[in-house]
Coordinates of C-alpha atoms and ligand atoms in Angstrom, one line a residue:
M1 CA 33.7 -164.1 56.0
L2 CA 34.3 -164.5 59.8
N3 CA 38.0 -163.8 59.1
Y4 CA 37.1 -160.4 57.8
F5 CA 34.9 -159.8 60.8
I6 CA 38.0 -160.5 63.0
L7 CA 40.0 -158.1 60.9
L8 CA 37.4 -155.4 61.3
A9 CA 37.1 -156.0 65.0
G10 CA 40.9 -155.5 65.4
I11 CA 40.9 -152.3 63.3
F12 CA 37.9 -151.1 65.2
I13 CA 39.4 -151.7 68.6
I14 CA 42.7 -149.9 67.7
S15 CA 40.8 -146.9 66.1
F16 CA 38.5 -146.8 69.1
G17 CA 41.4 -146.6 71.4
F18 CA 42.9 -143.9 69.2
F19 CA 39.6 -141.9 69.4
I20 CA 39.8 -142.1 73.2
L21 CA 43.4 -140.9 73.0
I22 CA 42.6 -137.9 70.9
S23 CA 39.6 -137.0 73.0
S24 CA 42.0 -136.1 75.8
H25 CA 45.6 -136.9 74.8
K26 CA 47.1 -135.6 78.1
K27 CA 45.3 -137.8 80.5
L28 CA 47.2 -140.9 81.6
L29 CA 43.9 -142.8 81.8
N30 CA 43.3 -142.1 78.1
I31 CA 46.9 -142.9 77.1
T32 CA 46.9 -146.2 78.9
F33 CA 43.5 -147.0 77.5
F34 CA 45.0 -146.6 74.0
L35 CA 47.8 -148.9 75.0
V36 CA 45.2 -151.5 76.1
S37 CA 43.3 -151.2 72.9
L38 CA 46.5 -151.4 70.9
M39 CA 47.5 -154.6 72.6
I40 CA 44.1 -156.2 72.4
G41 CA 43.8 -155.0 68.8
S42 CA 47.1 -156.5 67.9
W43 CA 46.1 -159.7 69.6
I44 CA 43.0 -159.9 67.5
L45 CA 44.8 -159.0 64.3
S46 CA 47.4 -161.7 64.9
N47 CA 44.5 -164.1 65.3
F48 CA 43.3 -162.9 62.0
L49 CA 46.7 -163.4 60.4
F50 CA 46.9 -166.8 61.9
Q51 CA 43.5 -167.8 60.3
I52 CA 44.9 -166.7 56.9
N53 CA 48.4 -168.0 57.2
P54 CA 48.8 -170.5 60.1
T55 CA 52.5 -170.6 61.3
V56 CA 53.9 -171.7 64.6
I57 CA 55.6 -168.4 65.3
L58 CA 52.3 -166.5 64.8
L59 CA 50.6 -168.8 67.2
K60 CA 53.3 -168.3 69.8
T61 CA 53.1 -164.6 69.2
I62 CA 49.4 -164.7 69.9
F63 CA 50.0 -166.3 73.3
F64 CA 52.7 -163.8 74.0
I65 CA 50.6 -160.8 73.1
S66 CA 47.8 -162.0 75.3
I67 CA 50.1 -161.9 78.3
L68 CA 51.2 -158.3 77.4
S69 CA 47.5 -157.3 76.9
T70 CA 46.7 -158.4 80.4
L71 CA 49.7 -156.5 81.7
S72 CA 48.5 -153.3 79.9
L73 CA 45.2 -153.7 81.7
Y74 CA 46.9 -153.5 85.1
L75 CA 48.6 -150.3 84.0
W76 CA 45.4 -148.8 82.9
A77 CA 43.4 -149.8 85.9
Y78 CA 46.0 -148.1 88.1
F79 CA 44.8 -144.7 86.8
L80 CA 41.1 -145.5 87.1
D81 CA 40.8 -143.7 90.5
G82 CA 42.0 -140.4 89.0
K83 CA 45.8 -140.7 89.8
E84 CA 47.9 -138.2 87.9
N85 CA 51.3 -140.0 88.2
I86 CA 52.7 -143.4 88.9
S87 CA 54.1 -144.5 92.3
I88 CA 57.5 -146.2 92.8
K89 CA 55.7 -149.1 94.5
F90 CA 53.5 -149.7 91.5
S91 CA 56.4 -149.2 89.0
L92 CA 58.3 -152.0 90.9
F93 CA 55.3 -154.2 90.8
M94 CA 54.8 -153.6 87.1
A95 CA 58.5 -154.3 86.4
L96 CA 58.2 -157.6 88.3
L97 CA 55.1 -158.6 86.3
L98 CA 56.9 -157.6 83.1
C99 CA 60.0 -159.8 84.0
S100 CA 57.8 -162.8 84.8
S101 CA 55.7 -162.3 81.7
L102 CA 58.8 -162.1 79.5
F103 CA 60.0 -165.3 81.2
V104 CA 56.8 -167.1 80.6
G105 CA 56.6 -165.6 77.0
G106 CA 60.1 -166.9 76.4
A107 CA 59.2 -170.3 77.6
I108 CA 56.2 -170.4 75.3
F109 CA 58.5 -169.5 72.4
K110 CA 61.0 -172.1 73.4
D111 CA 58.7 -175.0 74.1
G112 CA 55.1 -174.0 74.5
L113 CA 53.8 -175.9 71.6
V114 CA 54.7 -179.0 69.7
V115 CA 53.2 -178.8 66.3
V116 CA 51.9 -181.8 64.5
S117 CA 50.5 -180.0 61.5
L118 CA 49.4 -176.5 60.8
N119 CA 47.1 -177.2 57.9
S120 CA 44.3 -176.5 60.3
P121 CA 44.5 -174.3 63.4
S122 CA 43.0 -177.1 65.4
D123 CA 45.9 -179.5 64.7
V124 CA 48.1 -178.1 67.4
V125 CA 49.7 -180.2 70.1
L126 CA 50.7 -178.6 73.4
G127 CA 54.3 -178.5 74.6
Q128 CA 55.7 -178.9 78.1
Y129 CA 55.5 -175.3 79.2
F130 CA 51.9 -174.8 78.0
L131 CA 50.4 -175.6 81.3
S132 CA 52.6 -173.1 83.1
Y133 CA 51.5 -170.5 80.6
V134 CA 47.8 -171.3 81.3
I135 CA 48.4 -171.1 85.0
Y136 CA 50.2 -167.9 84.7
M137 CA 47.4 -166.4 82.6
V138 CA 44.7 -167.5 85.0
L139 CA 46.7 -166.0 87.9
L140 CA 47.2 -162.7 85.9
I141 CA 43.5 -162.5 85.1
L142 CA 42.4 -163.3 88.7
G143 CA 45.0 -160.8 89.9
F144 CA 43.6 -158.2 87.6
L145 CA 40.0 -158.9 88.8
S146 CA 40.9 -158.7 92.5
Y147 CA 42.8 -155.4 91.7
L148 CA 39.7 -154.0 90.1
I149 CA 37.6 -155.1 93.1
K150 CA 40.0 -153.4 95.4
I151 CA 39.8 -150.2 93.4
Y152 CA 36.0 -150.5 93.4
L153 CA 35.9 -150.8 97.2
T154 CA 38.1 -147.8 97.8
V155 CA 37.0 -145.2 95.2
D156 CA 34.3 -142.5 95.6
I157 CA 30.7 -143.1 94.4
E158 CA 31.1 -141.4 91.0
R159 CA 34.2 -143.5 90.1
K160 CA 32.5 -146.7 91.5
M161 CA 30.1 -146.3 88.6
K162 CA 33.0 -146.3 86.2
V163 CA 34.7 -149.3 87.7
R164 CA 31.4 -151.1 87.7
F165 CA 31.3 -150.7 83.9
V166 CA 34.8 -152.2 83.6
L167 CA 33.8 -155.1 85.8
I168 CA 30.7 -155.7 83.7
G169 CA 32.7 -155.5 80.5
I170 CA 35.4 -158.0 81.6
T171 CA 32.8 -160.4 82.9
L172 CA 30.9 -160.3 79.6
F173 CA 34.1 -160.7 77.7
L174 CA 35.1 -163.8 79.7
I175 CA 31.6 -165.3 79.4
M176 CA 31.6 -164.7 75.6
A177 CA 35.1 -165.9 75.0
S178 CA 34.7 -169.1 77.0
T179 CA 31.3 -169.8 75.3
F180 CA 32.9 -169.5 71.9
S181 CA 36.1 -171.3 72.6
L182 CA 35.2 -173.8 75.4
I183 CA 31.5 -174.4 76.0
L184 CA 30.2 -174.5 72.4
P185 CA 33.1 -176.7 71.1
T186 CA 32.4 -179.3 73.9
F187 CA 28.9 -179.6 72.3
G188 CA 30.6 -180.2 69.0
F189 CA 30.0 -176.7 67.7
D190 CA 33.4 -175.1 67.1
K191 CA 32.7 -172.9 64.1
L192 CA 32.5 -169.8 66.2
A193 CA 35.6 -170.6 68.3
I194 CA 37.6 -168.0 66.4
L195 CA 35.3 -165.3 67.7
D196 CA 36.8 -165.5 71.2
S197 CA 39.3 -162.7 70.7
P198 CA 36.9 -160.2 68.9
S199 CA 34.6 -160.5 72.0
A200 CA 37.1 -158.1 73.6
I201 CA 35.2 -155.4 71.8
V202 CA 32.5 -155.7 74.4
F203 CA 35.0 -155.2 77.2
L204 CA 36.6 -152.2 75.5
I205 CA 33.4 -150.4 74.8
F206 CA 32.2 -150.9 78.4
S207 CA 35.6 -149.8 79.7
S208 CA 35.6 -146.7 77.6
F209 CA 32.6 -145.5 79.7
A210 CA 35.1 -145.4 82.6
V211 CA 37.5 -143.1 80.6
L212 CA 35.2 -140.8 78.8
K213 CA 32.5 -138.5 80.3
Y214 CA 29.0 -139.8 79.6
K215 CA 28.2 -136.7 77.7
M216 CA 30.8 -137.7 75.0
F217 CA 28.5 -140.6 74.1
N218 CA 25.9 -138.7 72.1
I219 CA 24.6 -139.7 68.7
Q220 CA 26.9 -137.2 67.0
T221 CA 30.1 -138.6 68.4
V222 CA 29.1 -142.2 68.1
A223 CA 28.0 -141.8 64.5
T224 CA 31.2 -139.8 63.5
V225 CA 33.5 -142.4 65.1
F226 CA 31.5 -145.3 63.7
L227 CA 31.5 -144.0 60.1
T228 CA 35.2 -142.9 60.3
V229 CA 36.2 -146.3 61.7
V230 CA 34.2 -148.1 59.0
L231 CA 35.9 -145.9 56.4
W232 CA 39.3 -146.8 57.8
G233 CA 38.4 -150.5 57.9
V234 CA 37.2 -150.5 54.2
L235 CA 40.4 -148.6 53.1
L236 CA 42.6 -150.9 55.0
V237 CA 40.9 -154.1 53.7
K238 CA 41.3 -152.6 50.2
V239 CA 45.0 -152.1 50.8
I240 CA 45.4 -155.7 52.0
I241 CA 43.4 -157.1 49.0
D242 CA 45.2 -154.9 46.5
S243 CA 48.7 -155.7 47.8
G244 CA 50.9 -156.5 44.9
K245 CA 48.5 -154.9 42.4
E246 CA 49.2 -151.7 40.5
S247 CA 46.7 -149.6 42.5
F248 CA 48.4 -150.5 45.8
N249 CA 50.4 -147.2 46.1
L250 CA 47.3 -145.2 45.4
D251 CA 45.4 -147.2 48.0
I252 CA 48.1 -146.4 50.6
V253 CA 47.8 -142.7 49.8
V254 CA 44.0 -142.8 50.1
L255 CA 44.3 -144.7 53.4
I256 CA 46.7 -142.1 54.9
L257 CA 44.5 -139.3 53.6
G258 CA 41.4 -141.0 55.0
F259 CA 43.1 -141.5 58.3
V260 CA 44.2 -137.9 58.6
L261 CA 40.8 -136.5 57.6
G262 CA 39.1 -138.9 60.0
V263 CA 41.3 -137.8 62.9
I264 CA 40.5 -134.1 62.1
L265 CA 36.8 -134.9 61.8
I266 CA 36.7 -136.7 65.2
R267 CA 38.7 -134.0 66.9
S268 CA 36.5 -131.2 65.6
V269 CA 33.4 -133.1 66.8
L270 CA 35.0 -133.6 70.2
S271 CA 36.1 -130.0 70.6
E272 CA 32.6 -128.9 69.6
I273 CA 31.1 -131.1 72.3
R274 CA 33.7 -129.8 74.8
R275 CA 32.8 -126.2 73.9
R276 CA 29.2 -127.0 74.3
E277 CA 29.9 -128.5 77.7
Q278 CA 31.9 -125.5 78.8
L279 CA 29.1 -123.2 77.6
Q280 CA 26.6 -125.3 79.6
V281 CA 28.8 -125.0 82.7
L282 CA 29.2 -121.2 82.2
S283 CA 25.5 -120.6 81.7
K284 CA 24.7 -122.7 84.8
Q285 CA 27.2 -120.6 86.8
L286 CA 25.7 -117.4 85.3
G287 CA 22.2 -118.6 86.2
E288 CA 23.3 -119.3 89.8
A289 CA 25.1 -116.0 90.1
N290 CA 22.0 -114.2 88.8
L291 CA 19.7 -116.0 91.3
H292 CA 22.1 -115.1 94.0
L293 CA 22.1 -111.4 92.9
K294 CA 18.3 -111.4 92.8
D295 CA 18.2 -112.8 96.3
L296 CA 20.7 -110.2 97.5
D297 CA 18.6 -107.5 95.8
K298 CA 15.5 -108.8 97.4
M299 CA 17.2 -108.8 100.8
K300 CA 18.4 -105.3 100.3
T301 CA 14.9 -104.0 99.3
E302 CA 13.4 -105.8 102.2
F303 CA 15.9 -104.3 104.6
V304 CA 15.4 -100.8 103.2
S305 CA 11.7 -101.3 103.5
L306 CA 11.9 -102.5 107.1
A307 CA 14.4 -99.9 108.2
S308 CA 12.4 -97.1 106.5
H309 CA 9.2 -98.2 108.1
E310 CA 10.8 -98.4 111.5
L311 CA 12.5 -95.0 111.1
L312 CA 9.5 -93.1 109.7
T313 CA 7.5 -93.3 112.9
P314 CA 10.0 -91.7 115.3
V315 CA 11.1 -89.2 112.7
S316 CA 7.5 -88.1 112.1
A317 CA 7.1 -87.8 115.9
I318 CA 10.2 -85.5 116.1
E319 CA 8.9 -83.5 113.2
G320 CA 5.5 -83.2 114.8
Y321 CA 6.7 -82.0 118.2
L322 CA 9.2 -79.6 116.7
S323 CA 6.4 -78.1 114.6
M324 CA 4.3 -77.7 117.8
M325 CA 7.3 -76.0 119.6
L326 CA 7.6 -73.6 116.8
D327 CA 4.0 -72.7 117.0
E328 CA 3.8 -69.5 119.0
K329 CA 0.3 -70.1 120.0
L330 CA 1.3 -73.3 121.8
V331 CA 4.9 -72.6 123.1
K332 CA 6.6 -69.4 124.0
L333 CA 10.3 -69.5 123.1
E334 CA 12.1 -66.4 124.5
D335 CA 15.5 -66.6 122.8
P336 CA 15.3 -65.8 119.0
K337 CA 18.5 -68.0 118.5
A338 CA 16.6 -71.0 120.0
V339 CA 13.8 -70.4 117.5
Q340 CA 16.3 -70.2 114.7
Y341 CA 18.0 -73.4 115.7
M342 CA 14.8 -75.2 116.3
D343 CA 13.6 -74.2 112.9
R344 CA 16.7 -75.7 111.3
V345 CA 16.2 -78.9 113.2
Y346 CA 12.6 -78.9 112.1
R347 CA 13.5 -78.5 108.4
S348 CA 16.1 -81.3 108.7
A349 CA 13.7 -83.6 110.3
K350 CA 11.2 -82.9 107.5
R351 CA 13.9 -83.7 104.9
L352 CA 14.7 -86.8 106.7
A353 CA 11.1 -87.9 106.8
R354 CA 10.8 -87.1 103.1
L355 CA 13.8 -89.2 102.3
I356 CA 12.6 -92.1 104.4
S357 CA 9.1 -92.1 102.9
D358 CA 10.7 -91.9 99.4
M359 CA 12.8 -94.9 100.1
L360 CA 9.8 -96.8 101.5
N361 CA 7.8 -96.0 98.4
I362 CA 10.7 -97.1 96.2
S363 CA 10.9 -100.5 98.0
R364 CA 7.1 -100.9 97.7
I365 CA 7.3 -100.2 94.0
E366 CA 10.2 -102.5 93.4
E367 CA 8.7 -105.3 95.3
G368 CA 5.4 -104.8 93.5
R369 CA 3.7 -104.0 96.8
L370 CA 2.3 -100.6 95.9
L371 CA -1.5 -100.4 96.1
V372 CA -2.8 -98.8 93.0
E373 CA -6.6 -98.3 93.0
K374 CA -7.8 -97.2 89.6
K375 CA -11.1 -95.7 88.8
D376 CA -12.6 -93.5 86.1
I377 CA -11.3 -89.9 86.6
N378 CA -11.3 -86.7 84.8
M379 CA -7.8 -85.4 84.3
V380 CA -8.9 -81.8 84.0
E381 CA -10.3 -81.9 87.5
V382 CA -7.2 -83.5 88.9
I383 CA -4.9 -81.0 87.3
Q384 CA -7.0 -78.1 88.7
Q385 CA -7.0 -79.6 92.2
V386 CA -3.2 -80.0 92.2
I387 CA -2.7 -76.5 91.0
E388 CA -5.0 -75.2 93.7
E389 CA -3.0 -77.2 96.3
L390 CA 0.3 -75.9 95.1
K391 CA -0.9 -72.3 94.8
F392 CA 0.6 -71.2 98.1
K393 CA 4.0 -72.7 97.2
A394 CA 4.0 -71.2 93.8
D395 CA 3.2 -67.8 95.2
E396 CA 6.1 -68.1 97.7
H397 CA 8.4 -68.7 94.7
K398 CA 6.8 -66.0 92.6
Q399 CA 5.5 -68.5 90.1
K400 CA 2.2 -68.4 88.3
V401 CA 0.8 -71.8 87.4
V402 CA -1.4 -71.6 84.3
F403 CA -3.7 -74.2 83.1
E404 CA -6.1 -73.4 80.3
D405 CA -9.3 -75.3 80.8
P406 CA -9.7 -77.3 77.6
K407 CA -13.5 -77.2 78.0
A408 CA -13.7 -81.0 77.4
S409 CA -13.4 -83.9 79.7
F410 CA -10.3 -86.0 79.6
M411 CA -11.4 -89.2 81.2
T412 CA -8.9 -91.8 82.1
F413 CA -8.7 -95.0 84.2
A414 CA -6.2 -94.2 87.0
D415 CA -5.6 -93.9 90.7
P416 CA -6.4 -90.2 91.5
D417 CA -3.9 -90.1 94.5
K418 CA -1.0 -91.4 92.4
V419 CA -1.8 -89.1 89.5
K420 CA -1.9 -86.2 92.0
E421 CA 1.5 -87.3 93.3
I422 CA 2.9 -87.4 89.8
L423 CA 1.6 -83.8 89.1
V424 CA 2.8 -82.5 92.5
N425 CA 6.3 -83.9 91.8
I426 CA 6.6 -82.4 88.4
I427 CA 4.9 -79.0 89.0
G428 CA 6.7 -78.9 92.4
N429 CA 10.1 -79.4 90.6
S430 CA 9.2 -76.6 88.2
I431 CA 8.5 -74.3 91.1
K432 CA 11.6 -75.4 92.9
Y433 CA 14.0 -75.1 90.0
T434 CA 12.9 -71.7 88.8
L435 CA 14.8 -68.9 90.5
Q436 CA 13.3 -65.9 88.7
P437 CA 9.6 -65.0 88.8
G438 CA 7.9 -66.9 85.9
T439 CA 5.0 -68.8 84.5
I440 CA 4.5 -72.5 84.6
T441 CA 2.2 -73.7 81.9
V442 CA 0.3 -77.0 82.2
T443 CA -1.5 -78.4 79.1
I444 CA -3.3 -81.6 78.2
E445 CA -3.9 -82.9 74.7
K446 CA -5.1 -86.1 73.1
A447 CA -2.6 -87.5 70.6
P448 CA -2.1 -90.7 68.6
T449 CA 0.1 -93.3 70.4
S450 CA 2.7 -92.7 67.6
V451 CA 3.5 -89.3 69.0
L452 CA 4.2 -90.8 72.4
N453 CA 6.4 -93.5 70.7
S454 CA 8.4 -91.0 68.8
E455 CA 8.9 -88.4 71.6
W456 CA 9.6 -91.0 74.4
G457 CA 11.4 -93.2 71.9
K458 CA 14.1 -90.6 71.4
L459 CA 14.9 -90.5 75.1
E460 CA 14.7 -94.3 75.3
Q461 CA 17.2 -94.7 72.5
A462 CA 19.5 -92.1 74.0
I463 CA 19.4 -93.9 77.4
L464 CA 20.1 -97.3 75.8
A465 CA 23.1 -95.8 74.0
S466 CA 24.6 -94.4 77.2
P467 CA 27.0 -96.3 79.4
V468 CA 25.6 -99.3 81.3
D469 CA 25.8 -97.4 84.6
D470 CA 23.5 -94.7 83.3
Q471 CA 21.0 -97.2 81.9
E472 CA 20.1 -98.2 85.5
S473 CA 16.4 -99.1 85.2
I474 CA 15.4 -97.5 82.0
H475 CA 12.0 -98.5 83.4
A476 CA 11.3 -98.4 87.1
V477 CA 8.6 -101.1 87.0
G478 CA 9.8 -104.6 86.3
D479 CA 6.4 -106.2 85.6
E480 CA 5.7 -106.1 81.8
H481 CA 1.9 -106.3 82.3
M482 CA 1.8 -103.2 84.6
K483 CA 3.7 -100.9 82.3
Q484 CA 2.7 -101.9 78.8
I485 CA 1.5 -99.0 76.6
V486 CA -2.2 -99.5 75.6
G487 CA -4.6 -98.1 73.1
D488 CA -4.3 -96.0 69.9
E489 CA -4.5 -92.7 71.6
Q490 CA -2.9 -91.2 74.7
Y491 CA -3.3 -88.1 76.8
L492 CA -0.2 -86.0 76.9
I493 CA 0.2 -83.8 79.9
R494 CA 3.0 -81.2 79.6
V495 CA 4.4 -79.0 82.4
K496 CA 6.6 -76.2 81.0
D497 CA 8.6 -73.9 83.1
Q498 CA 11.0 -70.9 82.6
G499 CA 13.4 -72.2 85.2
V500 CA 17.1 -73.2 85.3
G501 CA 16.8 -75.7 82.5
I502 CA 18.6 -79.0 82.2
P503 CA 21.9 -79.6 80.2
K504 CA 21.4 -82.0 77.3
E505 CA 23.7 -84.6 78.7
E506 CA 21.7 -84.8 81.9
L507 CA 18.4 -85.6 80.2
T508 CA 19.1 -89.3 80.1
K509 CA 20.2 -89.5 83.7
L510 CA 17.4 -87.6 85.5
F511 CA 15.4 -90.7 86.3
K512 CA 18.2 -92.5 88.0
K513 CA 17.9 -93.0 91.8
F514 CA 19.5 -90.2 93.8
H515 CA 20.5 -88.3 90.7
R516 CA 20.6 -84.6 90.9
V517 CA 22.0 -82.2 88.3
G518 CA 25.2 -81.0 89.9
N519 CA 24.8 -77.2 89.2
Y520 CA 24.6 -74.3 91.5
S521 CA 20.8 -73.9 91.3
T522 CA 20.1 -77.5 92.4
Q523 CA 22.7 -77.4 95.1
E524 CA 20.9 -74.4 96.5
S525 CA 17.6 -76.2 96.7
Q526 CA 16.9 -79.2 98.9
G527 CA 16.1 -82.6 97.4
T528 CA 16.8 -86.3 97.5
G529 CA 17.1 -87.1 93.8
L530 CA 14.4 -89.7 94.3
G531 CA 11.3 -87.8 93.3
L532 CA 11.6 -88.3 89.5
Y533 CA 12.4 -92.0 90.0
I534 CA 9.2 -92.5 92.0
T535 CA 7.3 -90.3 89.5
R536 CA 8.4 -92.4 86.6
A537 CA 7.4 -95.6 88.4
L538 CA 4.0 -94.1 89.1
V539 CA 3.5 -93.1 85.5
E540 CA 4.6 -96.6 84.3
L541 CA 2.1 -98.2 86.7
H542 CA -0.5 -96.3 84.7
H543 CA 0.8 -97.6 81.4
G544 CA 2.3 -94.3 80.6
R545 CA 5.8 -92.8 80.0
I546 CA 7.5 -89.6 81.1
W547 CA 10.2 -87.7 79.5
P548 CA 12.0 -84.3 80.0
D549 CA 13.0 -81.8 77.4
S550 CA 15.1 -78.6 77.7
E551 CA 17.0 -76.4 75.4
G552 CA 19.8 -76.2 77.9
E553 CA 20.8 -74.4 81.1
G554 CA 18.8 -71.3 81.8
K555 CA 16.3 -72.1 79.1
G556 CA 13.5 -73.7 81.1
S557 CA 12.3 -77.3 81.0
T558 CA 9.3 -79.3 79.8
F559 CA 8.2 -82.5 81.4
T560 CA 5.7 -84.5 79.5
F561 CA 3.9 -87.7 80.7
S562 CA 1.3 -89.8 79.0
L563 CA -1.8 -91.6 80.3
P564 CA -4.1 -93.9 78.4
T565 CA -7.6 -92.8 77.5
L566 CA -10.7 -94.4 79.0
E567 CA -11.2 -96.4 75.9
S568 CA -8.2 -98.6 77.0
K569 CA -9.9 -99.4 80.4
Q570 CA -10.7 -103.0 79.5
A571 CA -7.2 -103.6 78.1
I572 CA -5.8 -102.3 81.3
V573 CA -8.0 -104.4 83.5
D574 CA -7.1 -107.5 81.4
L575 CA -3.4 -106.8 81.5
E576 CA -3.3 -106.2 85.3
A577 CA -5.2 -109.4 85.9
Q578 CA -2.2 -111.2 84.4
S579 CA 0.2 -109.5 86.7
P580 CA 1.6 -111.8 89.4
Q581 CA 1.0 -109.2 92.1
D582 CA 0.5 -110.3 95.7
K583 CA -2.8 -108.6 96.6
E584 CA -2.3 -109.3 100.3
Q585 CA 0.9 -107.3 100.4
L586 CA -0.3 -104.1 98.7
K587 CA 0.3 -100.9 100.7
P588 CA -0.5 -97.3 99.9
L589 CA 2.1 -94.6 99.2
A590 CA 3.9 -93.5 102.4
K591 CA 3.7 -89.8 103.0
P592 CA 5.8 -87.9 105.5
M593 CA 3.8 -86.1 108.2
G594 CA 2.8 -82.4 107.9
D595 CA 3.3 -79.9 105.1
D596 CA 6.2 -80.7 102.7
D597 CA 8.0 -77.5 102.1
T598 CA 11.1 -79.1 100.6
L599 CA 10.0 -78.0 97.2
Ligands
LIG1 P1 15.1 -83.7 93.8 O1 14.2 -82.6 93.3 O2 14.7 -84.2 95.1 O3 16.6 -83.4 93.6 P2 14.1 -85.2 91.6 O4 14.2 -86.7 91.3 O5 12.7 -84.7 91.7 O6 14.9 -85.0 92.9 O7 14.9 -84.5 90.4 C1 16.1 -84.9 90.0 C2 16.9 -83.7 89.5 O8 16.4 -83.3 88.2 C3 16.9 -82.5 90.3 O9 17.9 -82.5 91.3 C4 17.1 -81.4 89.3 O10 18.5 -81.3 89.1 C5 16.5 -81.9 88.0 N1 15.2 -81.3 87.7 C6 14.0 -81.9 88.0 N2 13.0 -81.1 87.5 C7 13.6 -80.0 87.0 C8 13.1 -78.8 86.4 N3 11.8 -78.6 86.3 N4 14.0 -77.9 86.0 C9 15.3 -78.1 86.1 N5 15.8 -79.2 86.7 C10 15.0 -80.2 87.1

């Protein structure tokens, strides 16, 4: 029984070394580890053979292999600190060791043992060179231990861990082997003496930690290797038992097949683990890059916010003083050219102030710092107020803004200033982008949420299908709670004009930052391309959506936006309570000073 245990131990050690070899067959550390396991495995197997068929030559071979096994340990340990090739100094040292080992080995073969009887392995009498063999082996092992300690003291912390495993492994092995073959027999218990060589398993398993990465030792790999090795062992034992029988050839074929399939299985498990490892590394790198990008983005927004804030005050002052200088009641400017130039400067200052305040608003929205104070409001009243405010501009552009009073109240839960801003932007654009005299029609209706989903859904799909670059923030607001659509019904407010219209391919791009349709009519009018971006963000902060529609150039445009009905008030309050907004940081919309005639 114990004999077969030794046989299995030998097979296990060689297969284990082979597993380490195929896990990374190019690394010298793995190759030399395989050499070590091959030597130790052969040593154990020759012990097994000796138990079955004790011959003098086998016994001498065992002593010889034990010398070579120790030599292979030196070679392996050399690569423990990550070296990729072998130095001349070390090659010379190894050559010297090999010569002396061959010499001692030869002496053992010549006269290491004098055999009285080989009926039992214990009936062996030692020859004259045996003592020199023992001394040589002790020196070799001590030399190896001091070599390991030297490596331990010089390597970095990560490798120190690995060398520690090897040291623990070899100490355990020496303790176990001497217990089985020396200590126990002195107390008269020598039945386990033959287990001294299989104890090397402990050393090899510990040492393999130094070769493989810790991640390799998961249940999946260990189970696969264990089962495969057991299978190989069983097949090999069957071959040995059946030798001479008829089924021997078949056994050999099955053994070879089992071996090949086992190797394939282990390799596939290993490559799977390696792939998983690579994936982990990649996703970690991706996560880090993403964090870095987020940091950069935050820094950029903070910078824009700070710069805009600092710029707005002096620009507004310039704009204010220019406006006073152009006021004939306050200042008399004699030269009409001066008035003309001053007027141009004034207009530019106003545009600049508009741009800066837009950028400030965008950074507030993106950082979630825009103050939105919602209350119960009647949309009909708000629309009427905005139309009244824009009347002068509309008249200037020969536009008539029509809103038929629906004779019902359309109550919603919203911030009146923000809703006004939305309407001013949309109706303002309709005025701005209509070159001929015309009518702008504003309507409000109550519709099931499904209408919103299908109308807005079309644009959303189209944006998602466009190139990544054009998909830039399909939604302006990042916080899911703030922009979620609520309720079964929505108010749909539509602003329809008879203006320049929008080409179909532009409809998906209108809400991008700084995007302006590049046709003649828009080039003629002043603008920043930020208005619709801000408008969309404001609509989304009210759980609404906004989308454009146009039959094409010259065919007018319709902008529709949705707002929830008052029935959804509680849902809105609940959702916003979940939003991680920093209430301390909230700021109102920034507005440039004076009248804005950039429409
Ligand atoms: P700005 O008006 O400052 O250019 P906006 O973001 O408000 O920026 O609008 C973006 C672009 O959308 C405009 O430049 C214009 O080309 C187009 N646009 C917006 N509203 C209309 C409209 N009612 N009719 C035609 N084109 C429009």
